[in-house]
PDB file of C-alpha atoms in Angstrom:
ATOM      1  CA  UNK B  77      99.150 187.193  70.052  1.00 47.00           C
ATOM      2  CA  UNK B  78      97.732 188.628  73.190  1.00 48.00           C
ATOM      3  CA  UNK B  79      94.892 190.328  70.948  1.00 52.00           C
ATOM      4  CA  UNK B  80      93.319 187.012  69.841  1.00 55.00           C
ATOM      5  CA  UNK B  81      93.665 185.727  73.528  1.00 56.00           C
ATOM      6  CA  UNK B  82      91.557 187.997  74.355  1.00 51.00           C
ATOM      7  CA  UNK B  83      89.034 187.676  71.647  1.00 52.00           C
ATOM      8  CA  UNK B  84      89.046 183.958  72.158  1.00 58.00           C
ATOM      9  CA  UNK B  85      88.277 184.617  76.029  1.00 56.00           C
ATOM     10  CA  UNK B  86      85.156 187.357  74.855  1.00 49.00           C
ATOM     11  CA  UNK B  87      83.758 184.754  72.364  1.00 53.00           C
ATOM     12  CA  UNK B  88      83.430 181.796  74.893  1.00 54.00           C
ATOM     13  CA  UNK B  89      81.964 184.377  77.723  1.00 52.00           C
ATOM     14  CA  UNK B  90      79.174 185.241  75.246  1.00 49.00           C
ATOM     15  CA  UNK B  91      78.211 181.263  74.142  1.00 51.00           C
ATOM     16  CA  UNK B  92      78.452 180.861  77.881  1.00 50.00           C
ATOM     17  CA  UNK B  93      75.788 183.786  78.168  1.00 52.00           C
ATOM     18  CA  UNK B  94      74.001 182.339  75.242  1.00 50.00           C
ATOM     19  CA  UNK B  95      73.645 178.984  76.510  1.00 45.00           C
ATOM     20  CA  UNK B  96      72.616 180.086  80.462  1.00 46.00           C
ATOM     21  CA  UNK B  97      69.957 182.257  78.008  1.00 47.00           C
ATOM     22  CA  UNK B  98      68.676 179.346  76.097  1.00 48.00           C
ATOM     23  CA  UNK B  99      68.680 176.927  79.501  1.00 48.00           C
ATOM     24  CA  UNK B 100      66.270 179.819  81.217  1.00 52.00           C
ATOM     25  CA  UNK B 101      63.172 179.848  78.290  1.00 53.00           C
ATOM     26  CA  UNK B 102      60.096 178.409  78.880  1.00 57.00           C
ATOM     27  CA  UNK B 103      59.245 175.392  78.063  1.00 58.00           C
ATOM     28  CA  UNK B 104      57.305 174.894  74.858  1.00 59.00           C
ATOM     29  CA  UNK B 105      53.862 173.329  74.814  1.00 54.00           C
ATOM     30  CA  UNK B 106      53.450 169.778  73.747  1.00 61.00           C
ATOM     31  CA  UNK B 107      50.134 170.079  72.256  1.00 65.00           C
ATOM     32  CA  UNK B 108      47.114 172.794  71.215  1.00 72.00           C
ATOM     33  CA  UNK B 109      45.518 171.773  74.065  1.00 78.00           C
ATOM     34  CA  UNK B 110      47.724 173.145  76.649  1.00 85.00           C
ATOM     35  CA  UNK B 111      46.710 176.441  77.706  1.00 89.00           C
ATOM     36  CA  UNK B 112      48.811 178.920  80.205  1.00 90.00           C
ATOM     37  CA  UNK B 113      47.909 180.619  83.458  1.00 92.00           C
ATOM     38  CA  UNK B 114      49.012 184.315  84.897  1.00 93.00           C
ATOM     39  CA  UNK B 115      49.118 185.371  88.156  1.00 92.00           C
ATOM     40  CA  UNK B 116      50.508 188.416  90.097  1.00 90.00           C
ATOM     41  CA  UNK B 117      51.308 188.169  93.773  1.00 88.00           C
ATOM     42  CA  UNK B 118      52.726 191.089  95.450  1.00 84.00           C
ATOM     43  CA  UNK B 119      53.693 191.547  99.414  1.00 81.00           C
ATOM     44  CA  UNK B 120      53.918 195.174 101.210  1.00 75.00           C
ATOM     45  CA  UNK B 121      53.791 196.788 104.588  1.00 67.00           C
ATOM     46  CA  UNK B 122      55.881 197.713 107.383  1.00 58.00           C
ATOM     47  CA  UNK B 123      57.270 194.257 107.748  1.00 58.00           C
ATOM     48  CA  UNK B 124      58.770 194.526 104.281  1.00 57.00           C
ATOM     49  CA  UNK B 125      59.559 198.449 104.828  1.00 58.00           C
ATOM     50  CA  UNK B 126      57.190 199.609 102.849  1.00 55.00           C
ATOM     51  CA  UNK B 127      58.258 197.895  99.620  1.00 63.00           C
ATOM     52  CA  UNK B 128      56.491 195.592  97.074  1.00 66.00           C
ATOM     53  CA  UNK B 129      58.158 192.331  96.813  1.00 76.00           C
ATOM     54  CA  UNK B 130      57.054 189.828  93.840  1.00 84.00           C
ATOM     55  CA  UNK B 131      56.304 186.517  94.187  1.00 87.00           C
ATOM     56  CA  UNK B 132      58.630 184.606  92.138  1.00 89.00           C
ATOM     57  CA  UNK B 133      57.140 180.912  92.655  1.00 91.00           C
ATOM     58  CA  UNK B 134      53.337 179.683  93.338  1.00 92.00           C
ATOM     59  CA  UNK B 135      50.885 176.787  93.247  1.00 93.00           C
ATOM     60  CA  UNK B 136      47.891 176.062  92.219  1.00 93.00           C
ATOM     61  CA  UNK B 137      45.218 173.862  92.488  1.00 93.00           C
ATOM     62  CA  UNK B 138      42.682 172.461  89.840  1.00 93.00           C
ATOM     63  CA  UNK B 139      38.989 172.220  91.167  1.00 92.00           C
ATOM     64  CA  UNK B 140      36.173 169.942  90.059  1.00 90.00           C
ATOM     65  CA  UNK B 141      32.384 171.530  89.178  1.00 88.00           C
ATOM     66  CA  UNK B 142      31.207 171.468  92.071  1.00 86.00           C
ATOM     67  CA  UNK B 143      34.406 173.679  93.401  1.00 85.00           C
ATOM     68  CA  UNK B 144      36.442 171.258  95.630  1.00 86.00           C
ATOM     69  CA  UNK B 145      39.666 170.671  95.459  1.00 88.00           C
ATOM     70  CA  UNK B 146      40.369 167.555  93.250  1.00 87.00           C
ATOM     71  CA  UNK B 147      43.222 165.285  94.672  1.00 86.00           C
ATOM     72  CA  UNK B 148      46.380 165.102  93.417  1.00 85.00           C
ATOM     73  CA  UNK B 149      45.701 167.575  90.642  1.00 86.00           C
ATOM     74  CA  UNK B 150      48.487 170.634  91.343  1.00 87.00           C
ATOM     75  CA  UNK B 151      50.573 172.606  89.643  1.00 87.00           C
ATOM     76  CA  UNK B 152      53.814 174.252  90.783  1.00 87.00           C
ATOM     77  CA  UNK B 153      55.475 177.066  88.904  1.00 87.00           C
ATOM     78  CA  UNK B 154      58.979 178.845  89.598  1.00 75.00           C
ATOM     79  CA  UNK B 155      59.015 181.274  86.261  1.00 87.00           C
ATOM     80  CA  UNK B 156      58.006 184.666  86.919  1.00 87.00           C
ATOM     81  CA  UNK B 157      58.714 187.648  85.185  1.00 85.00           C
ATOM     82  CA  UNK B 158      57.978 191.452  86.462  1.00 81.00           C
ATOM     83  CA  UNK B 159      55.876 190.368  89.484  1.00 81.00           C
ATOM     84  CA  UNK B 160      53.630 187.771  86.858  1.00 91.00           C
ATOM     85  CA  UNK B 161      54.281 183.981  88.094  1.00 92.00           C
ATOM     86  CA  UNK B 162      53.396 181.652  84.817  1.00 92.00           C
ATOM     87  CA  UNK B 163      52.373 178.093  84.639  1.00 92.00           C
ATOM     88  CA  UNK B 164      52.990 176.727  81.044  1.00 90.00           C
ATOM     89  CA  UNK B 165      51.715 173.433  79.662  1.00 89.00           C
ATOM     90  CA  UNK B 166      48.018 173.582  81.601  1.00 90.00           C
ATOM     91  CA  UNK B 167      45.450 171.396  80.509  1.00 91.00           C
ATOM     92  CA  UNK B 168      41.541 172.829  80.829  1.00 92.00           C
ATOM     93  CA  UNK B 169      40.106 173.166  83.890  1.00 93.00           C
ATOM     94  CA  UNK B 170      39.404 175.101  86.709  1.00 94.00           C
ATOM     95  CA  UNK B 171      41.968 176.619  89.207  1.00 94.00           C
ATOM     96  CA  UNK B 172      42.855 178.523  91.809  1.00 94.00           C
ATOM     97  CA  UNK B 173      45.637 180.174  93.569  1.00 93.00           C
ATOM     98  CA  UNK B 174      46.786 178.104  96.637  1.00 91.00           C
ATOM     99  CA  UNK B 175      50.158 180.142  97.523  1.00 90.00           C
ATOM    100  CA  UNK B 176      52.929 181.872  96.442  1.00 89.00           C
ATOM    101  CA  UNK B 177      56.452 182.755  97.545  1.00 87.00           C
ATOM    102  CA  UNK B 178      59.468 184.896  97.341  1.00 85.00           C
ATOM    103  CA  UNK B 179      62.695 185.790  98.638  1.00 81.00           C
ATOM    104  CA  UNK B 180      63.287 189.086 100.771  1.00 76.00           C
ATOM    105  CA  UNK B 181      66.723 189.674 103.123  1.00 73.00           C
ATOM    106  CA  UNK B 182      67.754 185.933 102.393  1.00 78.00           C
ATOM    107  CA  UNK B 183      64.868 184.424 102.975  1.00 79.00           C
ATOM    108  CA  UNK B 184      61.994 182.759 101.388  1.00 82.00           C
ATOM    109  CA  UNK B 185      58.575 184.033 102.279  1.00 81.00           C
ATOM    110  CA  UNK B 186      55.570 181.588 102.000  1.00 83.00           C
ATOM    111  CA  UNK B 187      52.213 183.545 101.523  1.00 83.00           C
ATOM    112  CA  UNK B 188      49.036 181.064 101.777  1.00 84.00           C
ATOM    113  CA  UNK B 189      46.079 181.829 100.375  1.00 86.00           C
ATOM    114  CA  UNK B 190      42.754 182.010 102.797  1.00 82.00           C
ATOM    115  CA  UNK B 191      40.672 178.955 101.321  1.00 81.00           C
ATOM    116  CA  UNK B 192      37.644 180.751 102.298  1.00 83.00           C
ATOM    117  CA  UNK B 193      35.627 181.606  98.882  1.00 81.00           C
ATOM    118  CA  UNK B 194      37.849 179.176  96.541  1.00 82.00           C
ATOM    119  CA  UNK B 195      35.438 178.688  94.293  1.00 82.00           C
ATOM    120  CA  UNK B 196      34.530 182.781  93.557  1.00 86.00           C
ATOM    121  CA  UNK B 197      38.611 183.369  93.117  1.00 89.00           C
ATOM    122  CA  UNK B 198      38.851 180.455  90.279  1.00 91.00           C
ATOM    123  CA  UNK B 199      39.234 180.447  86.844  1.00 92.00           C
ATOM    124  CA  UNK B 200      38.372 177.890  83.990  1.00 94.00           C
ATOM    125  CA  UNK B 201      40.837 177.863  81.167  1.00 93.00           C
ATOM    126  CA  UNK B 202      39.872 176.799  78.108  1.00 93.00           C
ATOM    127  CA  UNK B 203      41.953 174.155  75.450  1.00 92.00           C
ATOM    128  CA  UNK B 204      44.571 175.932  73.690  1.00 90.00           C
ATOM    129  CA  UNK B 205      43.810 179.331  75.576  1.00 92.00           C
ATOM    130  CA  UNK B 206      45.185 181.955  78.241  1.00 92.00           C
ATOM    131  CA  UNK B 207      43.894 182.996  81.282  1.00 93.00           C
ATOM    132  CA  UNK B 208      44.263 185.024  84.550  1.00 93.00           C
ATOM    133  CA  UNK B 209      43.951 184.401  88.012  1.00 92.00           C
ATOM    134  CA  UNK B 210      43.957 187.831  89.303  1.00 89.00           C
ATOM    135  CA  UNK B 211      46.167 190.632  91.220  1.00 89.00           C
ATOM    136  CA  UNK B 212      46.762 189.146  94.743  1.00 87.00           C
ATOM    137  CA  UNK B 213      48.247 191.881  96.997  1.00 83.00           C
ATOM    138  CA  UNK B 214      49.424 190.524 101.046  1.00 80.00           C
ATOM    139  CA  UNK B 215      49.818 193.844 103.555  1.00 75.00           C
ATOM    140  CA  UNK B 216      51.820 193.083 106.435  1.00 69.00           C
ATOM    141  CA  UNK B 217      51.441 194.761 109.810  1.00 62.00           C
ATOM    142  CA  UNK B 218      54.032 195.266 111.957  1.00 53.00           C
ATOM    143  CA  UNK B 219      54.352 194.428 115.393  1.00 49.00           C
ATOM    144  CA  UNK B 220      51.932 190.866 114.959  1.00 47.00           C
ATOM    145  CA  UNK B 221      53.840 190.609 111.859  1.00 48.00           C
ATOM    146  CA  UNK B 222      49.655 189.178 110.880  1.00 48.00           C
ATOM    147  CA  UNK B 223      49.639 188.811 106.802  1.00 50.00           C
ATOM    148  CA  UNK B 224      45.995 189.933 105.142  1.00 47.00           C
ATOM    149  CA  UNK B 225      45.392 189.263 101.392  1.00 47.00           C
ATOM    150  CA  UNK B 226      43.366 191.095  99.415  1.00 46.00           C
ATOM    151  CA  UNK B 227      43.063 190.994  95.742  1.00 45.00           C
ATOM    152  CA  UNK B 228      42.432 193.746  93.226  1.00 42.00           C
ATOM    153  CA  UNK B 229      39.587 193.762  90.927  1.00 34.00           C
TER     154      UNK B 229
END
């Protein structure tokens, strides 16, 4: 009696797990078209005690041919797995990292990106295709508590 008690209680803790599992995918794309877009943010320095913490959300921005930003036209992701932030369901077009964020201490850090040289940091992605946006890494330095970004080749 007390035996299938408990095996009752185990099997609806694991559909519970199974469901919160099957809430958390991505979502699927709704046509060919739709391509997908990688990014990976990272924050170190003394203000963070020399740790790397990984953006977990970010935004984007989609720019015309002639490199400015085109109204309206953003995209905001919150999936992000090992330090990679991903925007699903992206039609073609160029884009470009606008900012990212993450949580350190119990807070949420915002880290904007310098629009200086927008149109050298973008990437065009293609119908039905993948690309990157690059390895952004912000230093912090303590006591101005000043963010730089640089980003690896």
């Amino acid at each position: 009696m007390v035996h299938s008690g408990l095996m009752r209680r185990l099997a609806l803790a694991f559909a519970s797990i199974g469901l919160a599992a099957c809430a958390a995918l991505p979502p699927q794309p709704a046509s060919l078209d739709e391509g997908l877009l990688l990014v990976h943010v990272g924050a170190h320095g003394s203000f963070f005690t020399k740790s790397v913490k990984w953006a977990d959300s970010a935004s984007l921005v989609a720019l015309d041919a002639a490199g400015a930003p085109i109204l309206g036209a953003r995209a905001q992701s919150g999936f992000a797995a090992n330090g990679y932030v991903v925007f699903f369901g992206m039609t073609a077009g160029r884009y470009v990292l606008r900012n990212a964020s993450f949580r350190a201490r119990g807070v949420r850090y915002h880290l904007i990106v310098p629009q200086e040289g927008e149109a050298k940091r973008s990437v065009v992605l293609r119908p039905g295709t993948a690309a990157y946006l690059g390895d952004y890494r912000f230093e912090s330095q303590w006591p101005e508590f000043v963010v730089a970004m640089g980003r690896a080749a």
